[in-house]
Amino acid sequence: MEETGAAAAAPHTAFKHVELSLQSSFQPGMKLEVANRSSPDSYWVASIITTCGQLLLLRFSGYGDDRKADFWCDVMTAELHPVGWCALNNKNLMPPEAIKEKYSDWTEFLVQDLTGSRTAPANLLEGPLRGKNTVDLILEDSVLELQDLSDPFLYWPARVIQNVGGRLRLRYAGLTDEHRAQDAWIFYLDVRLRPQGWALENRLALQPPTALRPLKSAPDWQKALEDAQLDGQKNPLPLEVFKDHVDLPRHSFRTGMKLEMVSRWEQLQICPVSVTKVYNDVYFQVTLDDASVDATPRRVVCHANTPGILPVQWCLKNGVGLERPRGFEGQDFDWADYLKQSGTEAAPESCFPDTWQNRGFAKDMWLEAVNPHRPAEVCVAQITQVRGRLLWLRLEGVLKQLSECLVDVESMDLFPVGWCEANAYPLTAPIKAVCQKQKKIAVVQPEKQSVLIVYGSDSGSANGRYTCSRIFVNHRCFSGPYLNKGRIAELPQAVGPGKCTLVLKELLSMLINAAYKPGRVLKELQELQDQSWECQEETLKAKYKGKTYRSTLQIIRLADQIPDFCRKVCLKLQCCPNLFGPVLVTDKCPENCSLQTKTKYTYYYGKKRKLSKPAAGDETAEGDVAKPARRRKKRKAIFVQKKRRSTAVDYTPAGSPQEDEDMALQSGSEGTSSEPREDHTDASSVEVASSRPRRAASLRRANSTGHPRAVQEAPEGRRRTTRSVSAYSQGSQYQPPKDQDMQEGQLVLDRNPLEWSVDEVVHFINSTDCASLANIFQEQDIDGQALLLLTLPTVQECMDLKLGPAIKLCHQIERVKVAFYRQFAN
């Protein structure tokens, strides 16, 4: 599209049949029996309020219009059963405690409530079809009945050979793979398709298609019919497949009426046709007007909603050329003269569907369309002209003489951009690439000043099972021990819509970069898997302490699996299950996650239960028991990043936490100290939680490079330490302060503290009377360089210590500094 200057894909809302194919098999109002939360081993009847993929919003019978007790459940995990299941299995049917006293006779209430209602089908609640969308219910080898093209009262069984997002490849009963050229491609919502047994119920004939009858003898056709009926009884097709089929309206055409119609036999032609037969109030037949001597009748069976039928004078009003009938005498065709000469009348416009409905299509838009000359082929197509409800298409990658076609906006042979990719079906590529590259479009919402990231083209994105709507980041929800609350607050309010893998990959990348330790979050996400997910491998990276970790993650492809995926990611990261997902939390989180704290988990999903002892069934994303809660007092974190040394010697001792974390990541590690971080911070800089550590880290970075302004810009409380480190880095002499207490307890070091690792710092603190504070140095990754930069104000502010313990700790730090000056500074 970029090469041709176009940048628009047809909006997915223009493809009504595709939109219907993505809807859930469950319908609002259906009844089912649900496990009662308040009473173990009891159930109660509930109604479906709305659906969202495999999620159902339910309301127990008896609440009426009261929405306060509505609840969501997952069809794949919840205990749901069709109405009548409790009676068959001797289970208790008991109303919830909140409404138990509302009616004195619940049996009578249920009889009235269930009368005339429809129960949720058992095969959608149990077995292999559980939770599937409507289009996914049509499995290979399913049997349907297909209407004959030339006679609307004839049907014949057809077997599903392939289901591509609802577009079915059908093979007539009795034909084999040798007759694959006779296979029919038809969308499952087409009115020609009916469930097995429909023809006999409506007293219609079951006969093989007229054009195929010579291929077999009558006994062979009869045997094929019996076999197809037997197969259909063994594997019946759920009736939910046909829930979106529309009943055809009655027409008002009469024999002899004239109209215009898009030709079924010639490209880009609109021809005069005549109504030659009326079958009943639903079907009629039109014949192409042809006055030539050797004319062969060309007939089409139509109904009131047949695409491509137009009223007389439609071409004249829309500036489109009308093809003259063969054998017509005269140079200029005029409808008034033609009707007068033939003694016929024009069909009134009231007989036709809305002739001005274009459904949002416009010139130069891109879409995917079936090649009318090869029904199995789907091509990239561009709209070259729009007139009323007709589209002129140019098919890419097709021979030029066959590349143009004329279709109706209601045609089920049109699909949005990305439909083939979403359904893993080959798309005939154009000779030159015209598909638009994925773009990131930032849309600022003024009222909240939040950013919505949209994936896809400027005017529309690919639609299908592999395309999701927006995924919200609920900033107020509990962020857990891994994610930084401040960085979460800076994320966009929503990501999407777009292709599932792209949206989720961006979302996970943002979460990784919002972590205290991105590598740790990447490791946790790497372990997240589920056999029921349809996944695609994507490589994500985490940058931390001058290194880049890359790992391959399993990211789901199906939109209906997004709620489950998001929830399990949240559980894996020990944050609120509503922190991000397809549901926007506007006010108070339903999980009461505001009661959570970073270091003391006294609540678990709103229930007073410690994570160290979860109840049975409460697990993380992969079944691992949640980690026990820490009881340490909350402290402010110091993030200090070591400068990469030019020496090849590794001073980190074996078995250190950092080494364990690096080895645990099954990914490549690259030295990228000069590569900028994802959050626009250079990898050689320091991540900090307050202004003081940022200044200290800046001083250390400046000192390591010998920057002369470091001493001038340092705060007064740190100037002495800064001078000492600077002097050491420049090789100058420095005299330590003469302090009587320091001289009495002189410390002798066997190694330069500038080279101490975090473990060595912890080991030193443990050897002093401040051993109780050693875990702070371990958790905040304080190495030798950072230790020498610590001062009393920094210790008080960032370690959250009272004055007494802070002075005590600083005394030990000063001992290290004095030893450093005496032994190594010279």
Short mmCIF file of C-alpha atoms in Angstrom, two decimals, residues 156-612:
data_model
loop_
_atom_site.label_atom_id
_atom_site.label_comp_id
_atom_site.label_asym_id
_atom_site.label_seq_id
_atom_site.Cartn_x
_atom_site.Cartn_y
_atom_site.Cartn_z
CA TRP A 156 -28.46 -32.89 -1.50
CA PRO A 157 -26.13 -33.78 1.42
CA ALA A 158 -22.63 -32.34 1.35
CA ARG A 159 -19.67 -33.17 3.58
CA VAL A 160 -17.36 -30.51 5.06
CA ILE A 161 -13.85 -31.07 3.73
CA GLN A 162 -12.36 -27.84 5.08
CA ASN A 163 -13.50 -25.00 7.35
CA VAL A 164 -11.59 -21.74 6.86
CA GLY A 165 -12.99 -19.23 9.31
CA GLY A 166 -16.54 -20.22 8.33
CA ARG A 167 -15.85 -20.51 4.60
CA LEU A 168 -16.62 -24.16 3.90
CA ARG A 169 -15.26 -26.41 1.24
CA LEU A 170 -18.09 -28.89 0.60
CA ARG A 171 -18.08 -32.15 -1.32
CA TYR A 172 -21.38 -33.60 -2.47
CA ALA A 173 -22.28 -37.01 -1.04
CA GLY A 174 -21.26 -39.74 -3.47
CA LEU A 175 -18.25 -37.89 -4.87
CA THR A 176 -14.65 -38.72 -3.96
CA ASP A 177 -11.31 -36.97 -4.04
CA GLU A 178 -11.19 -37.63 -7.78
CA HIS A 179 -14.06 -35.15 -8.16
CA ARG A 180 -12.45 -32.36 -6.12
CA ALA A 181 -12.97 -29.98 -9.04
CA GLN A 182 -16.70 -30.22 -8.26
CA ASP A 183 -16.24 -29.10 -4.63
CA ALA A 184 -18.28 -26.06 -3.66
CA TRP A 185 -16.93 -23.15 -1.58
CA ILE A 186 -19.65 -21.42 0.40
CA PHE A 187 -19.80 -19.38 3.63
CA TYR A 188 -21.69 -21.11 6.42
CA LEU A 189 -24.24 -18.26 6.70
CA ASP A 190 -25.38 -18.67 3.08
CA VAL A 191 -29.12 -19.36 2.82
CA ARG A 192 -28.45 -22.33 0.55
CA LEU A 193 -27.09 -24.30 3.52
CA ARG A 194 -29.43 -26.17 5.86
CA PRO A 195 -29.00 -28.70 8.67
CA GLN A 196 -29.37 -32.36 7.83
CA GLY A 197 -33.00 -33.45 7.74
CA TRP A 198 -34.30 -29.98 6.91
CA ALA A 199 -35.40 -30.89 3.37
CA LEU A 200 -37.54 -33.83 4.46
CA GLU A 201 -39.07 -31.84 7.31
CA ASN A 202 -40.14 -29.21 4.79
CA ARG A 203 -41.32 -31.80 2.22
CA LEU A 204 -38.57 -31.01 -0.26
CA ALA A 205 -36.80 -33.47 -2.54
CA LEU A 206 -33.35 -34.95 -1.94
CA GLN A 207 -31.77 -35.33 -5.37
CA PRO A 208 -28.19 -34.96 -6.61
CA PRO A 209 -27.32 -31.67 -8.32
CA THR A 210 -28.60 -31.46 -11.87
CA ALA A 211 -25.16 -30.86 -13.37
CA LEU A 212 -23.63 -33.88 -11.55
CA ARG A 213 -26.27 -36.55 -12.10
CA PRO A 214 -24.52 -38.11 -15.15
CA LEU A 215 -21.47 -38.94 -13.02
CA LYS A 216 -23.16 -41.86 -11.25
CA SER A 217 -26.04 -44.27 -11.65
CA ALA A 218 -29.27 -43.89 -9.69
CA PRO A 219 -28.45 -46.82 -7.31
CA ASP A 220 -25.04 -45.30 -6.54
CA TRP A 221 -26.59 -41.94 -5.73
CA GLN A 222 -29.13 -43.63 -3.47
CA LYS A 223 -26.37 -45.52 -1.63
CA ALA A 224 -24.43 -42.27 -1.19
CA LEU A 225 -27.53 -40.62 0.28
CA GLU A 226 -28.01 -43.41 2.84
CA ASP A 227 -24.35 -43.30 3.88
CA ALA A 228 -24.43 -39.52 4.31
CA GLN A 229 -27.59 -39.69 6.44
CA LEU A 230 -26.01 -42.36 8.63
CA ASP A 231 -22.83 -40.32 9.12
CA GLY A 232 -24.87 -37.25 9.96
CA GLN A 233 -26.77 -39.13 12.66
CA LYS A 234 -23.53 -40.32 14.25
CA ASN A 235 -22.01 -36.83 14.35
CA PRO A 236 -24.90 -34.35 14.30
CA LEU A 237 -24.08 -30.73 13.63
CA PRO A 238 -25.16 -28.46 16.54
CA LEU A 239 -28.17 -26.34 15.64
CA GLU A 240 -26.32 -23.30 17.08
CA VAL A 241 -24.47 -23.18 13.76
CA PHE A 242 -27.64 -21.87 12.14
CA LYS A 243 -28.68 -19.41 14.86
CA ASP A 244 -27.55 -16.42 12.76
CA HIS A 245 -29.19 -17.56 9.52
CA VAL A 246 -31.81 -15.05 8.42
CA ASP A 247 -35.24 -15.97 7.16
CA LEU A 248 -35.68 -14.80 3.60
CA PRO A 249 -38.33 -12.09 3.18
CA ARG A 250 -41.19 -12.42 0.76
CA HIS A 251 -40.71 -10.86 -2.64
CA SER A 252 -43.21 -8.93 -4.76
CA PHE A 253 -41.89 -9.76 -8.24
CA ARG A 254 -44.24 -10.94 -10.94
CA THR A 255 -43.60 -12.78 -14.15
CA GLY A 256 -42.56 -10.48 -17.01
CA MET A 257 -41.06 -7.73 -14.85
CA LYS A 258 -37.77 -6.23 -16.02
CA LEU A 259 -34.74 -5.37 -13.89
CA GLU A 260 -30.97 -4.97 -14.07
CA MET A 261 -28.54 -7.53 -12.69
CA VAL A 262 -24.79 -8.01 -12.42
CA SER A 263 -23.93 -10.66 -14.98
CA ARG A 264 -23.02 -14.12 -13.66
CA TRP A 265 -21.40 -15.01 -16.98
CA GLU A 266 -19.38 -11.97 -18.09
CA GLN A 267 -16.99 -9.71 -16.22
CA LEU A 268 -17.93 -6.15 -15.28
CA GLN A 269 -21.28 -6.30 -17.07
CA ILE A 270 -24.70 -5.21 -15.85
CA CYS A 271 -27.44 -6.56 -18.08
CA PRO A 272 -31.22 -6.32 -18.48
CA VAL A 273 -33.01 -9.44 -17.22
CA SER A 274 -36.63 -10.55 -17.00
CA VAL A 275 -38.57 -12.44 -14.33
CA THR A 276 -39.55 -15.64 -16.17
CA LYS A 277 -40.86 -17.78 -13.31
CA VAL A 278 -42.16 -17.26 -9.79
CA TYR A 279 -41.73 -20.41 -7.67
CA ASN A 280 -43.42 -19.10 -4.53
CA ASP A 281 -43.40 -16.00 -2.35
CA VAL A 282 -39.68 -16.51 -1.59
CA TYR A 283 -38.02 -17.63 -4.84
CA PHE A 284 -38.27 -16.47 -8.44
CA GLN A 285 -36.28 -17.00 -11.61
CA VAL A 286 -34.72 -14.39 -13.88
CA THR A 287 -33.47 -14.93 -17.44
CA LEU A 288 -30.90 -12.89 -19.32
CA ASP A 289 -32.56 -10.88 -22.10
CA ASP A 290 -31.29 -12.21 -25.43
CA ALA A 291 -33.11 -11.65 -28.76
CA SER A 292 -30.49 -13.33 -30.95
CA VAL A 293 -31.46 -16.31 -33.13
CA ASP A 294 -29.04 -18.78 -31.52
CA ALA A 295 -29.84 -17.65 -27.98
CA THR A 296 -29.25 -20.15 -25.16
CA PRO A 297 -31.35 -19.30 -22.09
CA ARG A 298 -29.29 -18.24 -19.09
CA ARG A 299 -31.29 -18.44 -15.89
CA VAL A 300 -30.65 -17.69 -12.24
CA VAL A 301 -32.75 -18.54 -9.18
CA CYS A 302 -33.16 -15.43 -7.02
CA HIS A 303 -34.81 -14.18 -3.85
CA ALA A 304 -35.50 -10.69 -2.53
CA ASN A 305 -32.01 -10.37 -0.98
CA THR A 306 -30.01 -11.82 -3.88
CA PRO A 307 -26.83 -9.73 -4.29
CA GLY A 308 -26.50 -7.96 -7.62
CA ILE A 309 -30.17 -7.41 -8.57
CA LEU A 310 -30.95 -3.74 -9.30
CA PRO A 311 -33.98 -1.71 -10.37
CA VAL A 312 -34.42 -0.34 -13.87
CA GLN A 313 -32.49 2.91 -14.53
CA TRP A 314 -29.98 2.15 -11.73
CA CYS A 315 -27.06 2.29 -14.17
CA LEU A 316 -28.26 5.56 -15.66
CA LYS A 317 -28.60 7.18 -12.22
CA ASN A 318 -25.15 6.00 -11.13
CA GLY A 319 -23.28 6.80 -14.34
CA VAL A 320 -22.55 3.16 -15.14
CA GLY A 321 -22.80 1.61 -18.56
CA LEU A 322 -25.62 -0.90 -19.12
CA GLU A 323 -24.95 -3.79 -21.49
CA ARG A 324 -27.44 -3.91 -24.39
CA PRO A 325 -29.29 -7.20 -24.83
CA ARG A 326 -28.01 -9.38 -27.63
CA GLY A 327 -30.09 -8.98 -30.79
CA PHE A 328 -31.29 -5.52 -29.77
CA GLU A 329 -31.77 -3.31 -32.82
CA GLY A 330 -30.62 0.25 -32.47
CA GLN A 331 -27.51 2.05 -31.33
CA ASP A 332 -28.74 3.58 -28.08
CA PHE A 333 -30.51 1.52 -25.47
CA ASP A 334 -33.36 3.32 -23.73
CA TRP A 335 -35.41 1.62 -21.03
CA ALA A 336 -38.61 3.53 -21.84
CA ASP A 337 -38.56 2.44 -25.48
CA TYR A 338 -37.47 -1.06 -24.55
CA LEU A 339 -40.34 -1.55 -22.10
CA LYS A 340 -42.82 -0.10 -24.58
CA GLN A 341 -41.63 -2.36 -27.41
CA SER A 342 -41.70 -5.48 -25.27
CA GLY A 343 -44.97 -4.61 -23.59
CA THR A 344 -43.55 -5.23 -20.11
CA GLU A 345 -43.15 -3.28 -16.89
CA ALA A 346 -40.21 -2.41 -14.70
CA ALA A 347 -40.00 -3.97 -11.26
CA PRO A 348 -40.69 -1.19 -8.69
CA GLU A 349 -37.82 -0.10 -6.45
CA SER A 350 -39.70 -1.38 -3.41
CA CYS A 351 -38.88 -4.91 -4.60
CA PHE A 352 -35.15 -4.38 -4.02
CA PRO A 353 -32.91 -4.07 -0.96
CA ASP A 354 -31.38 -0.71 -0.12
CA THR A 355 -29.55 0.20 -3.32
CA TRP A 356 -27.49 2.98 -1.69
CA GLN A 357 -26.03 0.95 1.17
CA ASN A 358 -22.24 0.87 0.74
CA ARG A 359 -21.42 -0.36 4.31
CA GLY A 360 -18.43 1.97 4.64
CA PHE A 361 -16.51 0.85 1.57
CA ALA A 362 -14.70 3.55 -0.38
CA LYS A 363 -12.43 3.86 -3.38
CA ASP A 364 -8.80 2.73 -2.97
CA MET A 365 -9.54 0.66 0.12
CA TRP A 366 -7.90 -2.76 0.38
CA LEU A 367 -9.48 -6.06 1.27
CA GLU A 368 -9.27 -9.78 0.51
CA ALA A 369 -11.63 -11.29 -2.07
CA VAL A 370 -12.39 -14.66 -3.63
CA ASN A 371 -11.26 -15.03 -7.22
CA PRO A 372 -14.56 -15.68 -9.08
CA HIS A 373 -12.70 -17.80 -11.66
CA ARG A 374 -11.04 -19.95 -8.98
CA PRO A 375 -13.26 -20.18 -5.87
CA ALA A 376 -10.50 -21.81 -3.80
CA GLU A 377 -8.26 -18.77 -4.31
CA VAL A 378 -8.39 -15.66 -2.12
CA CYS A 379 -6.53 -12.59 -3.43
CA VAL A 380 -5.44 -9.17 -2.27
CA ALA A 381 -7.93 -6.75 -3.82
CA GLN A 382 -8.31 -3.00 -4.17
CA ILE A 383 -11.57 -1.14 -4.65
CA THR A 384 -11.31 0.91 -7.82
CA GLN A 385 -14.87 2.26 -7.83
CA VAL A 386 -17.95 2.37 -5.60
CA ARG A 387 -21.44 2.97 -6.96
CA GLY A 388 -24.28 2.49 -4.54
CA ARG A 389 -24.04 -1.08 -3.30
CA LEU A 390 -21.67 -2.28 -6.03
CA LEU A 391 -17.88 -2.50 -5.77
CA TRP A 392 -15.42 -2.68 -8.65
CA LEU A 393 -12.40 -4.71 -7.56
CA ARG A 394 -8.93 -5.22 -8.96
CA LEU A 395 -7.45 -8.54 -7.88
CA GLU A 396 -3.69 -8.54 -7.34
CA GLY A 397 -1.57 -11.46 -8.51
CA VAL A 398 -4.12 -12.51 -11.17
CA LEU A 399 -3.77 -12.35 -14.94
CA LYS A 400 -4.66 -8.85 -16.08
CA GLN A 401 -7.54 -9.93 -18.29
CA LEU A 402 -9.13 -11.73 -15.32
CA SER A 403 -8.14 -9.31 -12.58
CA GLU A 404 -11.29 -7.15 -12.48
CA CYS A 405 -14.64 -8.14 -11.07
CA LEU A 406 -17.88 -6.59 -9.87
CA VAL A 407 -19.41 -7.60 -6.53
CA ASP A 408 -22.20 -6.58 -4.18
CA VAL A 409 -21.33 -5.11 -0.75
CA GLU A 410 -23.28 -7.97 0.87
CA SER A 411 -21.22 -10.63 -0.88
CA MET A 412 -19.83 -13.31 1.46
CA ASP A 413 -16.80 -13.65 -0.81
CA LEU A 414 -15.30 -10.46 0.65
CA PHE A 415 -13.07 -10.45 3.74
CA PRO A 416 -11.09 -7.87 5.73
CA VAL A 417 -7.34 -7.43 5.43
CA GLY A 418 -5.61 -10.11 7.46
CA TRP A 419 -8.45 -12.64 7.31
CA CYS A 420 -6.38 -15.26 5.49
CA GLU A 421 -3.47 -14.86 7.87
CA ALA A 422 -5.76 -15.08 10.88
CA ASN A 423 -7.22 -18.33 9.57
CA ALA A 424 -3.93 -19.80 8.32
CA TYR A 425 -5.12 -19.86 4.71
CA PRO A 426 -2.83 -19.02 1.77
CA LEU A 427 -3.37 -15.58 0.28
CA THR A 428 -2.51 -14.98 -3.36
CA ALA A 429 0.17 -12.35 -3.04
CA PRO A 430 0.40 -9.42 -5.45
CA ILE A 431 3.28 -9.15 -7.86
CA LYS A 432 4.53 -6.15 -5.89
CA ALA A 433 4.11 -5.89 -2.17
CA VAL A 434 1.17 -3.67 -1.38
CA CYS A 435 0.31 -4.81 2.12
CA GLN A 436 0.73 -2.03 4.59
CA LYS A 437 3.29 -2.50 7.32
CA GLN A 438 2.09 -2.59 10.91
CA LYS A 439 2.11 0.86 12.42
CA LYS A 440 1.93 2.13 15.95
CA ILE A 441 -0.46 5.03 16.24
CA ALA A 442 -0.50 6.98 19.50
CA VAL A 443 -3.87 8.58 20.16
CA VAL A 444 -3.94 11.04 23.06
CA GLN A 445 -7.16 11.12 25.03
CA PRO A 446 -7.43 14.71 26.34
CA GLU A 447 -9.78 13.98 29.21
CA LYS A 448 -7.37 11.55 30.88
CA GLN A 449 -4.14 12.42 29.09
CA SER A 450 -3.60 8.73 28.53
CA VAL A 451 -2.31 7.06 25.41
CA LEU A 452 -4.01 4.33 23.47
CA ILE A 453 -1.67 2.27 21.29
CA VAL A 454 -3.38 0.94 18.16
CA TYR A 455 -1.92 -1.73 15.90
CA GLY A 456 -2.70 -2.04 12.23
CA SER A 457 -3.53 0.35 9.44
CA ASP A 458 -4.69 3.91 9.88
CA SER A 459 -8.35 3.25 9.20
CA GLY A 460 -8.87 -0.34 10.15
CA SER A 461 -7.18 -3.50 11.27
CA ALA A 462 -7.44 -7.15 10.36
CA ASN A 463 -10.34 -8.92 11.92
CA GLY A 464 -10.81 -12.56 12.79
CA ARG A 465 -10.30 -15.05 15.54
CA TYR A 466 -6.69 -13.85 15.82
CA THR A 467 -7.57 -10.18 16.34
CA CYS A 468 -8.38 -8.72 19.73
CA SER A 469 -9.89 -5.51 20.94
CA ARG A 470 -8.28 -3.26 23.54
CA ILE A 471 -6.39 -4.64 26.54
CA PHE A 472 -6.55 -2.23 29.47
CA VAL A 473 -3.86 -1.47 32.03
CA ASN A 474 -5.68 -0.74 35.30
CA HIS A 475 -3.15 1.50 37.03
CA ARG A 476 -4.91 1.50 40.39
CA CYS A 477 -4.68 -2.25 40.86
CA PHE A 478 -2.09 -3.96 43.08
CA SER A 479 1.18 -4.30 41.16
CA GLY A 480 2.78 -7.08 43.22
CA PRO A 481 6.41 -7.65 44.23
CA TYR A 482 7.90 -7.68 40.73
CA LEU A 483 6.44 -4.56 39.08
CA ASN A 484 7.23 -0.95 39.93
CA LYS A 485 4.03 0.92 40.76
CA GLY A 486 5.41 4.21 39.46
CA ARG A 487 6.38 2.76 36.10
CA ILE A 488 3.01 1.01 35.80
CA ALA A 489 1.34 4.40 36.26
CA GLU A 490 3.29 5.73 33.26
CA LEU A 491 2.04 2.99 30.90
CA PRO A 492 -0.75 3.70 28.38
CA GLN A 493 -4.31 3.17 29.53
CA ALA A 494 -4.90 0.57 26.81
CA VAL A 495 -3.11 -1.33 24.06
CA GLY A 496 -4.91 -2.41 20.88
CA PRO A 497 -6.94 -3.23 18.94
CA GLY A 498 -4.90 -5.39 16.59
CA LYS A 499 -3.47 -8.83 16.04
CA CYS A 500 -3.35 -10.75 19.32
CA THR A 501 0.34 -11.64 19.18
CA LEU A 502 1.38 -8.05 18.38
CA VAL A 503 -0.79 -6.50 21.09
CA LEU A 504 0.29 -8.99 23.76
CA LYS A 505 3.95 -8.79 22.77
CA GLU A 506 3.89 -5.01 23.22
CA LEU A 507 2.03 -5.33 26.52
CA LEU A 508 4.48 -7.91 27.92
CA SER A 509 7.42 -5.77 26.79
CA MET A 510 5.99 -2.83 28.70
CA LEU A 511 5.50 -4.97 31.82
CA ILE A 512 9.05 -6.29 31.63
CA ASN A 513 10.42 -2.73 31.40
CA ALA A 514 8.18 -1.69 34.32
CA ALA A 515 9.77 -4.31 36.62
CA TYR A 516 12.28 -3.77 39.39
CA LYS A 517 14.37 -6.55 37.84
CA PRO A 518 13.31 -7.04 34.19
CA GLY A 519 15.34 -10.24 33.88
CA ARG A 520 13.43 -11.85 36.72
CA VAL A 521 10.06 -11.04 35.14
CA LEU A 522 11.27 -12.38 31.80
CA LYS A 523 12.23 -15.63 33.54
CA GLU A 524 8.80 -15.90 35.19
CA LEU A 525 6.99 -15.33 31.90
CA GLN A 526 9.18 -17.88 30.14
CA GLU A 527 7.79 -20.58 32.43
CA LEU A 528 4.17 -19.66 31.67
CA GLN A 529 2.53 -22.31 29.47
CA ASP A 530 -0.81 -24.01 29.04
CA GLN A 531 -1.58 -26.98 26.81
CA SER A 532 -5.03 -25.61 25.93
CA TRP A 533 -3.55 -22.42 24.42
CA GLU A 534 -2.86 -21.97 20.73
CA CYS A 535 0.45 -20.18 20.95
CA GLN A 536 3.09 -18.58 18.82
CA GLU A 537 6.71 -18.18 19.87
CA GLU A 538 7.94 -14.60 20.17
CA THR A 539 11.32 -13.31 21.33
CA LEU A 540 11.26 -10.66 24.07
CA LYS A 541 14.19 -8.95 25.72
CA ALA A 542 14.96 -7.44 29.11
CA LYS A 543 17.73 -4.94 29.77
CA TYR A 544 19.28 -4.76 33.20
CA LYS A 545 22.66 -3.61 34.51
CA GLY A 546 24.16 -3.15 31.08
CA LYS A 547 23.12 -6.56 29.81
CA THR A 548 20.38 -7.62 27.44
CA TYR A 549 18.56 -10.88 28.11
CA ARG A 550 16.58 -12.44 25.31
CA SER A 551 14.09 -15.24 25.73
CA THR A 552 11.43 -17.01 23.67
CA LEU A 553 7.93 -16.80 25.15
CA GLN A 554 4.70 -18.55 24.25
CA ILE A 555 2.11 -15.90 23.29
CA ILE A 556 -1.47 -16.88 22.47
CA ARG A 557 -2.95 -16.28 19.03
CA LEU A 558 -6.70 -16.58 19.67
CA ALA A 559 -8.73 -13.63 20.92
CA ASP A 560 -11.02 -15.79 23.06
CA GLN A 561 -8.03 -17.01 25.10
CA ILE A 562 -6.88 -13.51 26.06
CA PRO A 563 -8.83 -13.29 29.39
CA ASP A 564 -7.33 -16.57 30.60
CA PHE A 565 -3.83 -15.62 29.41
CA CYS A 566 -3.89 -12.20 31.09
CA ARG A 567 -5.18 -13.66 34.34
CA LYS A 568 -2.49 -16.33 34.47
CA VAL A 569 0.23 -13.78 33.72
CA CYS A 570 -1.05 -11.70 36.64
CA LEU A 571 -1.04 -14.74 38.91
CA LYS A 572 2.49 -15.59 37.81
CA LEU A 573 3.65 -12.07 38.68
CA GLN A 574 1.68 -12.15 41.99
CA CYS A 575 -0.23 -8.99 41.12
CA CYS A 576 -3.95 -8.27 41.03
CA PRO A 577 -5.68 -10.45 38.37
CA ASN A 578 -7.28 -7.27 37.04
CA LEU A 579 -4.03 -5.30 36.65
CA PHE A 580 -4.34 -5.77 32.90
CA GLY A 581 -6.90 -7.52 30.72
CA PRO A 582 -9.88 -6.95 28.43
CA VAL A 583 -11.96 -5.46 31.29
CA LEU A 584 -11.53 -1.82 32.33
CA VAL A 585 -11.63 -1.22 36.10
CA THR A 586 -13.03 2.29 36.44
CA ASP A 587 -13.51 2.68 40.18
CA LYS A 588 -12.95 0.00 42.81
CA CYS A 589 -11.34 -3.27 41.83
CA PRO A 590 -13.69 -6.23 42.45
CA GLU A 591 -10.74 -8.15 43.98
CA ASN A 592 -10.26 -5.54 46.76
CA CYS A 593 -6.63 -5.35 45.72
CA SER A 594 -6.22 -1.98 47.47
CA LEU A 595 -5.74 -4.00 50.65
CA GLN A 596 -2.52 -5.50 49.26
CA THR A 597 0.95 -4.25 50.13
CA LYS A 598 4.28 -4.99 48.57
CA THR A 599 5.78 -6.80 51.55
CA LYS A 600 2.93 -8.21 53.59
CA TYR A 601 0.29 -10.27 51.83
CA THR A 602 -2.50 -10.43 54.37
CA TYR A 603 -5.16 -10.63 51.69
CA TYR A 604 -5.43 -12.93 48.69
CA TYR A 605 -8.11 -11.88 46.21
CA GLY A 606 -10.12 -10.16 48.90
CA LYS A 607 -10.07 -13.11 51.34
CA LYS A 608 -8.03 -13.06 54.55
CA ARG A 609 -5.61 -15.81 53.76
CA LYS A 610 -1.84 -15.70 53.81
CA LEU A 611 -0.03 -16.62 50.64
CA SER A 612 2.33 -18.84 52.61
#
